[in-house]
Amino acid sequence: MEVVVMPSYEAMSLAAAKLVADILNAKPNAVLGMATGSTPLGVYQELVRMHREEGLDFAQVTTFNLDEYVGLPRQHTQSYHYFMHENFFRHVNVSPGNIYIPSGTTSNYRSFCDWYEQRIKDCGGIDVQILGIGSDGHIAFNEPGSSLSSRTRLKTLAKSTIDDNARFFDRPSDVPIYAITMGVGTILEARQLVLLATGANKSQAVAAMVEGPVTSMTTASALQLHPSAQVFLDESAASELKMREYYDWVKIKKPHAPPV
Ligand code: F6R
């Protein structure tokens, strides 16, 4: 796992967006794994800027989102369908037929989840998966206790996640209790993982993910098992890390390392 601490949220977002753009430039038909929430908004804004000003091309790209609330129709302003459309898809040239987001309104969740897993495989697997982290250490909606080999499925959200997400809804009682989410096992199959975290409220979860044991109680700690995982942090999200000096040392020395 590579830990990169950047001086600000903006700098962190630009660095992560550049990584995604480099992958896209090398492989124009890359499969991108998308996340929602506040954290990746800066990455999406930068990718949109690169599309408009530098011609970054999404014409051949396929995308798979991590999760969706159960019970929210796609036009609901708090659905992840709506979020992705408003914050990213309507600003770039991803073909609508290449956009996959879990359905929050299917009549058969089991078969939808199986189909979603199969679509990822049929599209060649995810090249790079963007991730945020919950204050309880979750990735996607894999709440504490989720199996580290879990696949796409229906999940009951933790109380802390419902409380965290209440800020987006008119009333706390409007926050959905269930979600459909890629599993930890699904996420680990992506060729590259890019996790972003910002703010002091994520610092404990970040420390548990990076420096704690691999445990289903912090599903983000599964990134330790992945051969190519990068974690981009701002100063406050990195504030509880014990090995901080080493991460900064690596950041300085890495550009001078022999080519691999
Ligand atoms: C959203 C997702 C979640 C969020 C996490 C952090 O698709 O997968 O795991 O990444 O809850 O959310 P924010 O970024 O709003 O703090």
PDB file of C-alpha atoms and ligand atoms in Angstrom:
ATOM      1  CA  MET A   1       0.000   0.000   0.000  1.00  0.00           C
ATOM      2  CA  GLU A   2       1.344   3.413  -0.931  1.00  0.00           C
ATOM      3  CA  VAL A   3       0.328   6.264   1.359  1.00  0.00           C
ATOM      4  CA  VAL A   4       0.559   9.743  -0.153  1.00  0.00           C
ATOM      5  CA  VAL A   5      -0.135  12.699   2.110  1.00  0.00           C
ATOM      6  CA  MET A   6      -0.876  15.933   0.269  1.00  0.00           C
ATOM      7  CA  PRO A   7      -1.002  19.451   1.722  1.00  0.00           C
ATOM      8  CA  SER A   8      -4.684  20.007   0.878  1.00  0.00           C
ATOM      9  CA  TYR A   9      -7.875  18.398  -0.386  1.00  0.00           C
ATOM     10  CA  GLU A  10      -7.361  20.121  -3.745  1.00  0.00           C
ATOM     11  CA  ALA A  11      -3.812  18.787  -4.144  1.00  0.00           C
ATOM     12  CA  MET A  12      -4.945  15.294  -3.173  1.00  0.00           C
ATOM     13  CA  SER A  13      -7.800  15.391  -5.684  1.00  0.00           C
ATOM     14  CA  LEU A  14      -5.528  16.556  -8.496  1.00  0.00           C
ATOM     15  CA  ALA A  15      -2.987  13.792  -7.782  1.00  0.00           C
ATOM     16  CA  ALA A  16      -5.689  11.094  -7.810  1.00  0.00           C
ATOM     17  CA  ALA A  17      -7.280  12.512 -10.981  1.00  0.00           C
ATOM     18  CA  LYS A  18      -3.889  12.489 -12.713  1.00  0.00           C
ATOM     19  CA  LEU A  19      -3.447   8.839 -11.825  1.00  0.00           C
ATOM     20  CA  VAL A  20      -6.842   8.002 -13.360  1.00  0.00           C
ATOM     21  CA  ALA A  21      -6.081  10.123 -16.442  1.00  0.00           C
ATOM     22  CA  ASP A  22      -2.728   8.358 -16.923  1.00  0.00           C
ATOM     23  CA  ILE A  23      -4.511   5.001 -16.903  1.00  0.00           C
ATOM     24  CA  LEU A  24      -7.075   6.311 -19.405  1.00  0.00           C
ATOM     25  CA  ASN A  25      -4.431   7.710 -21.705  1.00  0.00           C
ATOM     26  CA  ALA A  26      -2.604   4.372 -21.695  1.00  0.00           C
ATOM     27  CA  LYS A  27      -5.830   2.375 -22.106  1.00  0.00           C
ATOM     28  CA  PRO A  28      -8.650   4.412 -23.678  1.00  0.00           C
ATOM     29  CA  ASN A  29     -11.190   1.611 -23.127  1.00  0.00           C
ATOM     30  CA  ALA A  30     -10.367   1.272 -19.417  1.00  0.00           C
ATOM     31  CA  VAL A  31     -13.016   0.120 -16.957  1.00  0.00           C
ATOM     32  CA  LEU A  32     -13.357   2.650 -14.131  1.00  0.00           C
ATOM     33  CA  GLY A  33     -14.818   1.869 -10.716  1.00  0.00           C
ATOM     34  CA  MET A  34     -16.626   4.929  -9.371  1.00  0.00           C
ATOM     35  CA  ALA A  35     -17.484   6.036  -5.829  1.00  0.00           C
ATOM     36  CA  THR A  36     -19.982   8.600  -4.579  1.00  0.00           C
ATOM     37  CA  GLY A  37     -19.976  10.757  -1.418  1.00  0.00           C
ATOM     38  CA  SER A  38     -18.279  14.084  -0.771  1.00  0.00           C
ATOM     39  CA  THR A  39     -14.691  12.880  -0.995  1.00  0.00           C
ATOM     40  CA  PRO A  40     -14.283  12.082  -4.734  1.00  0.00           C
ATOM     41  CA  LEU A  41     -16.005  15.285  -5.904  1.00  0.00           C
ATOM     42  CA  GLY A  42     -12.646  17.038  -6.375  1.00  0.00           C
ATOM     43  CA  VAL A  43     -11.382  14.142  -8.515  1.00  0.00           C
ATOM     44  CA  TYR A  44     -14.486  14.276 -10.696  1.00  0.00           C
ATOM     45  CA  GLN A  45     -14.178  18.056 -11.081  1.00  0.00           C
ATOM     46  CA  GLU A  46     -10.563  17.691 -12.201  1.00  0.00           C
ATOM     47  CA  LEU A  47     -11.408  14.873 -14.641  1.00  0.00           C
ATOM     48  CA  VAL A  48     -14.173  17.053 -16.096  1.00  0.00           C
ATOM     49  CA  ARG A  49     -11.689  19.932 -16.447  1.00  0.00           C
ATOM     50  CA  MET A  50      -9.206  17.619 -18.196  1.00  0.00           C
ATOM     51  CA  HIS A  51     -11.987  16.462 -20.528  1.00  0.00           C
ATOM     52  CA  ARG A  52     -12.961  20.037 -21.432  1.00  0.00           C
ATOM     53  CA  GLU A  53      -9.540  21.641 -21.592  1.00  0.00           C
ATOM     54  CA  GLU A  54      -7.179  18.817 -22.470  1.00  0.00           C
ATOM     55  CA  GLY A  55      -9.422  16.478 -24.450  1.00  0.00           C
ATOM     56  CA  LEU A  56      -9.341  13.590 -21.948  1.00  0.00           C
ATOM     57  CA  ASP A  57     -11.573  11.124 -23.766  1.00  0.00           C
ATOM     58  CA  PHE A  58     -14.127   8.849 -22.094  1.00  0.00           C
ATOM     59  CA  ALA A  59     -15.754   7.646 -25.327  1.00  0.00           C
ATOM     60  CA  GLN A  60     -14.606   4.040 -24.920  1.00  0.00           C
ATOM     61  CA  VAL A  61     -14.694   3.936 -21.115  1.00  0.00           C
ATOM     62  CA  THR A  62     -16.986   1.651 -19.101  1.00  0.00           C
ATOM     63  CA  THR A  63     -17.863   2.525 -15.507  1.00  0.00           C
ATOM     64  CA  PHE A  64     -19.149   0.526 -12.549  1.00  0.00           C
ATOM     65  CA  ASN A  65     -20.321   2.255  -9.390  1.00  0.00           C
ATOM     66  CA  LEU A  66     -19.746   0.747  -5.979  1.00  0.00           C
ATOM     67  CA  ASP A  67     -23.182   1.082  -4.471  1.00  0.00           C
ATOM     68  CA  GLU A  68     -26.700   2.498  -4.409  1.00  0.00           C
ATOM     69  CA  TYR A  69     -29.361   3.039  -1.755  1.00  0.00           C
ATOM     70  CA  VAL A  70     -32.206   0.573  -1.787  1.00  0.00           C
ATOM     71  CA  GLY A  71     -35.605   2.127  -2.370  1.00  0.00           C
ATOM     72  CA  LEU A  72     -34.500   5.358  -4.059  1.00  0.00           C
ATOM     73  CA  PRO A  73     -35.533   5.695  -7.702  1.00  0.00           C
ATOM     74  CA  ARG A  74     -32.754   6.906  -9.997  1.00  0.00           C
ATOM     75  CA  GLN A  75     -34.245  10.413 -10.324  1.00  0.00           C
ATOM     76  CA  HIS A  76     -34.279  10.897  -6.499  1.00  0.00           C
ATOM     77  CA  THR A  77     -31.839  13.732  -5.711  1.00  0.00           C
ATOM     78  CA  GLN A  78     -30.055  11.623  -3.087  1.00  0.00           C
ATOM     79  CA  SER A  79     -29.738   8.497  -5.226  1.00  0.00           C
ATOM     80  CA  TYR A  80     -26.255   7.644  -6.375  1.00  0.00           C
ATOM     81  CA  HIS A  81     -27.578   7.515  -9.962  1.00  0.00           C
ATOM     82  CA  TYR A  82     -28.507  11.182  -9.635  1.00  0.00           C
ATOM     83  CA  PHE A  83     -25.233  12.059  -7.904  1.00  0.00           C
ATOM     84  CA  MET A  84     -23.131  10.478 -10.661  1.00  0.00           C
ATOM     85  CA  HIS A  85     -25.131  12.059 -13.432  1.00  0.00           C
ATOM     86  CA  GLU A  86     -25.007  15.541 -11.887  1.00  0.00           C
ATOM     87  CA  ASN A  87     -21.382  15.481 -10.764  1.00  0.00           C
ATOM     88  CA  PHE A  88     -19.722  13.551 -13.542  1.00  0.00           C
ATOM     89  CA  PHE A  89     -21.517  11.767 -16.365  1.00  0.00           C
ATOM     90  CA  ARG A  90     -23.382  14.747 -17.799  1.00  0.00           C
ATOM     91  CA  HIS A  91     -20.078  16.658 -18.069  1.00  0.00           C
ATOM     92  CA  VAL A  92     -18.020  14.037 -19.932  1.00  0.00           C
ATOM     93  CA  ASN A  93     -18.498  11.749 -22.936  1.00  0.00           C
ATOM     94  CA  VAL A  94     -18.996   8.335 -21.326  1.00  0.00           C
ATOM     95  CA  SER A  95     -21.473   6.464 -23.492  1.00  0.00           C
ATOM     96  CA  PRO A  96     -24.729   5.990 -21.483  1.00  0.00           C
ATOM     97  CA  GLY A  97     -24.748   2.298 -22.447  1.00  0.00           C
ATOM     98  CA  ASN A  98     -21.383   1.838 -20.724  1.00  0.00           C
ATOM     99  CA  ILE A  99     -22.515   3.181 -17.339  1.00  0.00           C
ATOM    100  CA  TYR A 100     -23.356   0.621 -14.655  1.00  0.00           C
ATOM    101  CA  ILE A 101     -24.736   1.615 -11.260  1.00  0.00           C
ATOM    102  CA  PRO A 102     -26.409  -0.891  -8.936  1.00  0.00           C
ATOM    103  CA  SER A 103     -30.182  -0.690  -9.047  1.00  0.00           C
ATOM    104  CA  GLY A 104     -31.899   0.412  -5.852  1.00  0.00           C
ATOM    105  CA  THR A 105     -35.305  -0.584  -7.154  1.00  0.00           C
ATOM    106  CA  THR A 106     -34.970  -4.045  -8.649  1.00  0.00           C
ATOM    107  CA  SER A 107     -37.593  -6.653  -7.788  1.00  0.00           C
ATOM    108  CA  ASN A 108     -34.942  -9.364  -7.391  1.00  0.00           C
ATOM    109  CA  TYR A 109     -31.798  -8.227  -5.604  1.00  0.00           C
ATOM    110  CA  ARG A 110     -30.130 -11.645  -5.600  1.00  0.00           C
ATOM    111  CA  SER A 111     -30.259 -12.038  -9.365  1.00  0.00           C
ATOM    112  CA  PHE A 112     -29.407  -8.366  -9.958  1.00  0.00           C
ATOM    113  CA  CYS A 113     -26.258  -8.729  -7.822  1.00  0.00           C
ATOM    114  CA  ASP A 114     -25.217 -11.878  -9.701  1.00  0.00           C
ATOM    115  CA  TRP A 115     -25.773 -10.067 -13.007  1.00  0.00           C
ATOM    116  CA  TYR A 116     -23.724  -7.057 -11.823  1.00  0.00           C
ATOM    117  CA  GLU A 117     -20.788  -9.280 -10.846  1.00  0.00           C
ATOM    118  CA  GLN A 118     -20.979 -11.039 -14.217  1.00  0.00           C
ATOM    119  CA  ARG A 119     -21.093  -7.720 -16.118  1.00  0.00           C
ATOM    120  CA  ILE A 120     -17.871  -6.619 -14.395  1.00  0.00           C
ATOM    121  CA  LYS A 121     -16.208  -9.874 -15.486  1.00  0.00           C
ATOM    122  CA  ASP A 122     -17.622  -9.679 -19.024  1.00  0.00           C
ATOM    123  CA  CYS A 123     -16.253  -6.138 -19.387  1.00  0.00           C
ATOM    124  CA  GLY A 124     -12.772  -7.404 -18.520  1.00  0.00           C
ATOM    125  CA  GLY A 125     -12.664  -6.449 -14.826  1.00  0.00           C
ATOM    126  CA  ILE A 126     -12.139  -3.043 -13.254  1.00  0.00           C
ATOM    127  CA  ASP A 127      -8.838  -1.341 -14.123  1.00  0.00           C
ATOM    128  CA  VAL A 128      -8.932   1.261 -11.401  1.00  0.00           C
ATOM    129  CA  GLN A 129     -11.392   1.519  -8.521  1.00  0.00           C
ATOM    130  CA  ILE A 130     -11.880   4.877  -6.789  1.00  0.00           C
ATOM    131  CA  LEU A 131     -12.810   4.535  -3.109  1.00  0.00           C
ATOM    132  CA  GLY A 132     -13.706   6.682  -0.116  1.00  0.00           C
ATOM    133  CA  ILE A 133     -13.715   5.468   3.469  1.00  0.00           C
ATOM    134  CA  GLY A 134     -16.501   5.730   6.053  1.00  0.00           C
ATOM    135  CA  SER A 135     -15.795   6.960   9.578  1.00  0.00           C
ATOM    136  CA  ASP A 136     -16.428   3.341  10.647  1.00  0.00           C
ATOM    137  CA  GLY A 137     -13.722   2.151   8.226  1.00  0.00           C
ATOM    138  CA  HIS A 138     -16.081   0.886   5.520  1.00  0.00           C
ATOM    139  CA  ILE A 139     -15.334   0.783   1.800  1.00  0.00           C
ATOM    140  CA  ALA A 140     -18.364   0.950  -0.446  1.00  0.00           C
ATOM    141  CA  PHE A 141     -21.128  -0.056   2.019  1.00  0.00           C
ATOM    142  CA  ASN A 142     -19.182  -2.951   3.495  1.00  0.00           C
ATOM    143  CA  GLU A 143     -19.912  -2.176   7.112  1.00  0.00           C
ATOM    144  CA  PRO A 144     -17.828  -3.541  10.016  1.00  0.00           C
ATOM    145  CA  GLY A 145     -18.201  -7.308  10.131  1.00  0.00           C
ATOM    146  CA  SER A 146     -18.589  -7.717   6.352  1.00  0.00           C
ATOM    147  CA  SER A 147     -16.690 -10.702   5.030  1.00  0.00           C
ATOM    148  CA  LEU A 148     -13.446  -9.751   3.324  1.00  0.00           C
ATOM    149  CA  SER A 149     -14.438 -12.115   0.513  1.00  0.00           C
ATOM    150  CA  SER A 150     -17.967 -10.699   0.141  1.00  0.00           C
ATOM    151  CA  ARG A 151     -19.478 -10.081  -3.302  1.00  0.00           C
ATOM    152  CA  THR A 152     -22.118  -7.639  -4.552  1.00  0.00           C
ATOM    153  CA  ARG A 153     -25.152  -7.972  -2.304  1.00  0.00           C
ATOM    154  CA  LEU A 154     -27.839  -6.257  -0.254  1.00  0.00           C
ATOM    155  CA  LYS A 155     -26.451  -4.808   2.977  1.00  0.00           C
ATOM    156  CA  THR A 156     -28.033  -3.299   6.083  1.00  0.00           C
ATOM    157  CA  LEU A 157     -26.325   0.026   6.818  1.00  0.00           C
ATOM    158  CA  ALA A 158     -24.730   0.656  10.211  1.00  0.00           C
ATOM    159  CA  LYS A 159     -26.330   3.252  12.466  1.00  0.00           C
ATOM    160  CA  SER A 160     -23.155   5.371  12.240  1.00  0.00           C
ATOM    161  CA  THR A 161     -23.359   5.398   8.416  1.00  0.00           C
ATOM    162  CA  ILE A 162     -27.024   6.375   8.510  1.00  0.00           C
ATOM    163  CA  ASP A 163     -26.123   9.204  10.927  1.00  0.00           C
ATOM    164  CA  ASP A 164     -23.162  10.309   8.748  1.00  0.00           C
ATOM    165  CA  ASN A 165     -25.362  10.432   5.640  1.00  0.00           C
ATOM    166  CA  ALA A 166     -28.328  12.138   7.328  1.00  0.00           C
ATOM    167  CA  ARG A 167     -26.756  15.492   6.359  1.00  0.00           C
ATOM    168  CA  PHE A 168     -27.867  14.916   2.768  1.00  0.00           C
ATOM    169  CA  PHE A 169     -31.530  14.203   3.579  1.00  0.00           C
ATOM    170  CA  ASP A 170     -34.357  16.480   4.799  1.00  0.00           C
ATOM    171  CA  ARG A 171     -35.077  14.258   7.815  1.00  0.00           C
ATOM    172  CA  PRO A 172     -32.867  11.608   9.471  1.00  0.00           C
ATOM    173  CA  SER A 173     -35.758   9.161   9.051  1.00  0.00           C
ATOM    174  CA  ASP A 174     -35.490   9.609   5.243  1.00  0.00           C
ATOM    175  CA  VAL A 175     -32.032   7.972   5.093  1.00  0.00           C
ATOM    176  CA  PRO A 176     -32.370   4.508   3.555  1.00  0.00           C
ATOM    177  CA  ILE A 177     -31.475   1.617   5.847  1.00  0.00           C
ATOM    178  CA  TYR A 178     -30.392  -0.798   3.106  1.00  0.00           C
ATOM    179  CA  ALA A 179     -27.992  -0.519   0.209  1.00  0.00           C
ATOM    180  CA  ILE A 180     -26.773  -2.683  -2.611  1.00  0.00           C
ATOM    181  CA  THR A 181     -22.980  -2.739  -2.624  1.00  0.00           C
ATOM    182  CA  MET A 182     -20.013  -4.364  -4.294  1.00  0.00           C
ATOM    183  CA  GLY A 183     -18.367  -6.714  -1.818  1.00  0.00           C
ATOM    184  CA  VAL A 184     -14.850  -6.441  -0.435  1.00  0.00           C
ATOM    185  CA  GLY A 185     -13.898  -9.447  -2.569  1.00  0.00           C
ATOM    186  CA  THR A 186     -15.291  -7.708  -5.658  1.00  0.00           C
ATOM    187  CA  ILE A 187     -13.283  -4.558  -4.901  1.00  0.00           C
ATOM    188  CA  LEU A 188     -10.064  -6.502  -4.290  1.00  0.00           C
ATOM    189  CA  GLU A 189     -10.282  -7.900  -7.838  1.00  0.00           C
ATOM    190  CA  ALA A 190      -9.830  -4.442  -9.381  1.00  0.00           C
ATOM    191  CA  ARG A 191      -6.327  -4.121 -10.857  1.00  0.00           C
ATOM    192  CA  GLN A 192      -5.627  -0.903  -9.015  1.00  0.00           C
ATOM    193  CA  LEU A 193      -7.254   0.737  -5.995  1.00  0.00           C
ATOM    194  CA  VAL A 194      -7.203   4.463  -5.249  1.00  0.00           C
ATOM    195  CA  LEU A 195      -8.664   5.445  -1.887  1.00  0.00           C
ATOM    196  CA  LEU A 196      -9.112   9.066  -0.839  1.00  0.00           C
ATOM    197  CA  ALA A 197      -9.784  10.483   2.603  1.00  0.00           C
ATOM    198  CA  THR A 198     -10.101  14.032   3.834  1.00  0.00           C
ATOM    199  CA  GLY A 199     -10.758  15.594   7.234  1.00  0.00           C
ATOM    200  CA  ALA A 200     -10.072  14.796  10.865  1.00  0.00           C
ATOM    201  CA  ASN A 201     -13.260  12.736  11.211  1.00  0.00           C
ATOM    202  CA  LYS A 202     -11.612  10.110   8.984  1.00  0.00           C
ATOM    203  CA  SER A 203      -8.240  10.060  10.780  1.00  0.00           C
ATOM    204  CA  GLN A 204      -8.986   7.111  13.073  1.00  0.00           C
ATOM    205  CA  ALA A 205     -10.494   5.011  10.297  1.00  0.00           C
ATOM    206  CA  VAL A 206      -7.482   5.831   8.106  1.00  0.00           C
ATOM    207  CA  ALA A 207      -5.004   4.786  10.820  1.00  0.00           C
ATOM    208  CA  ALA A 208      -6.925   1.529  11.343  1.00  0.00           C
ATOM    209  CA  MET A 209      -6.951   0.871   7.587  1.00  0.00           C
ATOM    210  CA  VAL A 210      -3.256   1.566   6.995  1.00  0.00           C
ATOM    211  CA  GLU A 211      -1.543   0.553  10.230  1.00  0.00           C
ATOM    212  CA  GLY A 212      -4.037  -1.681  12.019  1.00  0.00           C
ATOM    213  CA  PRO A 213      -4.609  -5.397  11.530  1.00  0.00           C
ATOM    214  CA  VAL A 214      -6.441  -6.734   8.488  1.00  0.00           C
ATOM    215  CA  THR A 215      -9.898  -7.244   9.912  1.00  0.00           C
ATOM    216  CA  SER A 216     -13.498  -7.329   8.799  1.00  0.00           C
ATOM    217  CA  MET A 217     -14.131  -4.783  11.572  1.00  0.00           C
ATOM    218  CA  THR A 218     -12.406  -2.217   9.324  1.00  0.00           C
ATOM    219  CA  THR A 219     -13.195  -3.411   5.828  1.00  0.00           C
ATOM    220  CA  ALA A 220     -10.847  -0.798   4.316  1.00  0.00           C
ATOM    221  CA  SER A 221      -7.955  -2.710   5.947  1.00  0.00           C
ATOM    222  CA  ALA A 222      -8.436  -5.280   3.156  1.00  0.00           C
ATOM    223  CA  LEU A 223      -6.479  -2.815   0.980  1.00  0.00           C
ATOM    224  CA  GLN A 224      -3.387  -4.178   2.753  1.00  0.00           C
ATOM    225  CA  LEU A 225      -3.987  -7.413   0.824  1.00  0.00           C
ATOM    226  CA  HIS A 226      -4.036  -5.700  -2.560  1.00  0.00           C
ATOM    227  CA  PRO A 227      -0.835  -5.600  -4.654  1.00  0.00           C
ATOM    228  CA  SER A 228      -1.522  -2.119  -6.056  1.00  0.00           C
ATOM    229  CA  ALA A 229      -3.371   0.162  -3.638  1.00  0.00           C
ATOM    230  CA  GLN A 230      -2.734   3.871  -3.295  1.00  0.00           C
ATOM    231  CA  VAL A 231      -4.136   5.968  -0.471  1.00  0.00           C
ATOM    232  CA  PHE A 232      -4.334   9.740  -0.958  1.00  0.00           C
ATOM    233  CA  LEU A 233      -4.823  11.760   2.226  1.00  0.00           C
ATOM    234  CA  ASP A 234      -4.911  15.371   3.279  1.00  0.00           C
ATOM    235  CA  GLU A 235      -3.093  16.469   6.442  1.00  0.00           C
ATOM    236  CA  SER A 236      -6.050  16.068   8.796  1.00  0.00           C
ATOM    237  CA  ALA A 237      -6.999  12.604   7.541  1.00  0.00           C
ATOM    238  CA  ALA A 238      -3.339  11.576   8.003  1.00  0.00           C
ATOM    239  CA  SER A 239      -3.047  13.046  11.500  1.00  0.00           C
ATOM    240  CA  GLU A 240      -3.210   9.718  13.413  1.00  0.00           C
ATOM    241  CA  LEU A 241      -0.667   7.833  11.314  1.00  0.00           C
ATOM    242  CA  LYS A 242       2.371   6.613  13.256  1.00  0.00           C
ATOM    243  CA  MET A 243       4.549   5.921  10.193  1.00  0.00           C
ATOM    244  CA  ARG A 244       4.013   9.372   8.678  1.00  0.00           C
ATOM    245  CA  GLU A 245       7.737  10.126   8.396  1.00  0.00           C
ATOM    246  CA  TYR A 246       8.276   7.003   6.326  1.00  0.00           C
ATOM    247  CA  TYR A 247       5.408   7.818   3.921  1.00  0.00           C
ATOM    248  CA  ASP A 248       6.880  11.276   3.311  1.00  0.00           C
ATOM    249  CA  TRP A 249      10.364   9.789   2.835  1.00  0.00           C
ATOM    250  CA  VAL A 250       8.986   7.381   0.205  1.00  0.00           C
ATOM    251  CA  LYS A 251       7.228  10.256  -1.566  1.00  0.00           C
ATOM    252  CA  ILE A 252      10.514  12.160  -1.846  1.00  0.00           C
ATOM    253  CA  LYS A 253      12.665   9.169  -2.810  1.00  0.00           C
ATOM    254  CA  LYS A 254      10.301   7.257  -5.133  1.00  0.00           C
ATOM    255  CA  PRO A 255      10.850   9.425  -8.243  1.00  0.00           C
ATOM    256  CA  HIS A 256      14.595   8.604  -8.034  1.00  0.00           C
ATOM    257  CA  ALA A 257      14.150   4.835  -7.627  1.00  0.00           C
ATOM    258  CA  PRO A 258      15.421   2.563 -10.434  1.00  0.00           C
ATOM    259  CA  PRO A 259      12.726   1.938 -13.067  1.00  0.00           C
ATOM    260  CA  VAL A 260      10.657  -1.217 -12.464  1.00  0.00           C
TER     261      VAL A 260
HETATM  262  C1  F6R B   1     -19.926   5.720  -1.666  1.00  0.00           C
HETATM  263  C2  F6R B   1     -19.155   4.802  -0.847  1.00  0.00           C
HETATM  264  C3  F6R B   1     -18.879   5.087   0.595  1.00  0.00           C
HETATM  265  C4  F6R B   1     -18.200   6.436   0.800  1.00  0.00           C
HETATM  266  C5  F6R B   1     -17.907   6.670   2.278  1.00  0.00           C
HETATM  267  C6  F6R B   1     -17.326   8.044   2.517  1.00  0.00           C
HETATM  268  O1  F6R B   1     -20.057   5.219  -2.982  1.00  0.00           O
HETATM  269  O2  F6R B   1     -18.759   3.812  -1.353  1.00  0.00           O
HETATM  270  O3  F6R B   1     -18.054   4.071   1.111  1.00  0.00           O
HETATM  271  O4  F6R B   1     -17.010   6.458   0.077  1.00  0.00           O
HETATM  272  O5  F6R B   1     -19.064   6.509   3.027  1.00  0.00           O
HETATM  273  O6  F6R B   1     -18.269   9.004   2.176  1.00  0.00           O
HETATM  274  P1  F6R B   1     -17.873  10.554   2.115  1.00  0.00           P
HETATM  275  O7  F6R B   1     -16.918  10.698   0.991  1.00  0.00           O
HETATM  276  O8  F6R B   1     -19.155  11.279   1.849  1.00  0.00           O
HETATM  277  O9  F6R B   1     -17.267  10.891   3.431  1.00  0.00           O
END
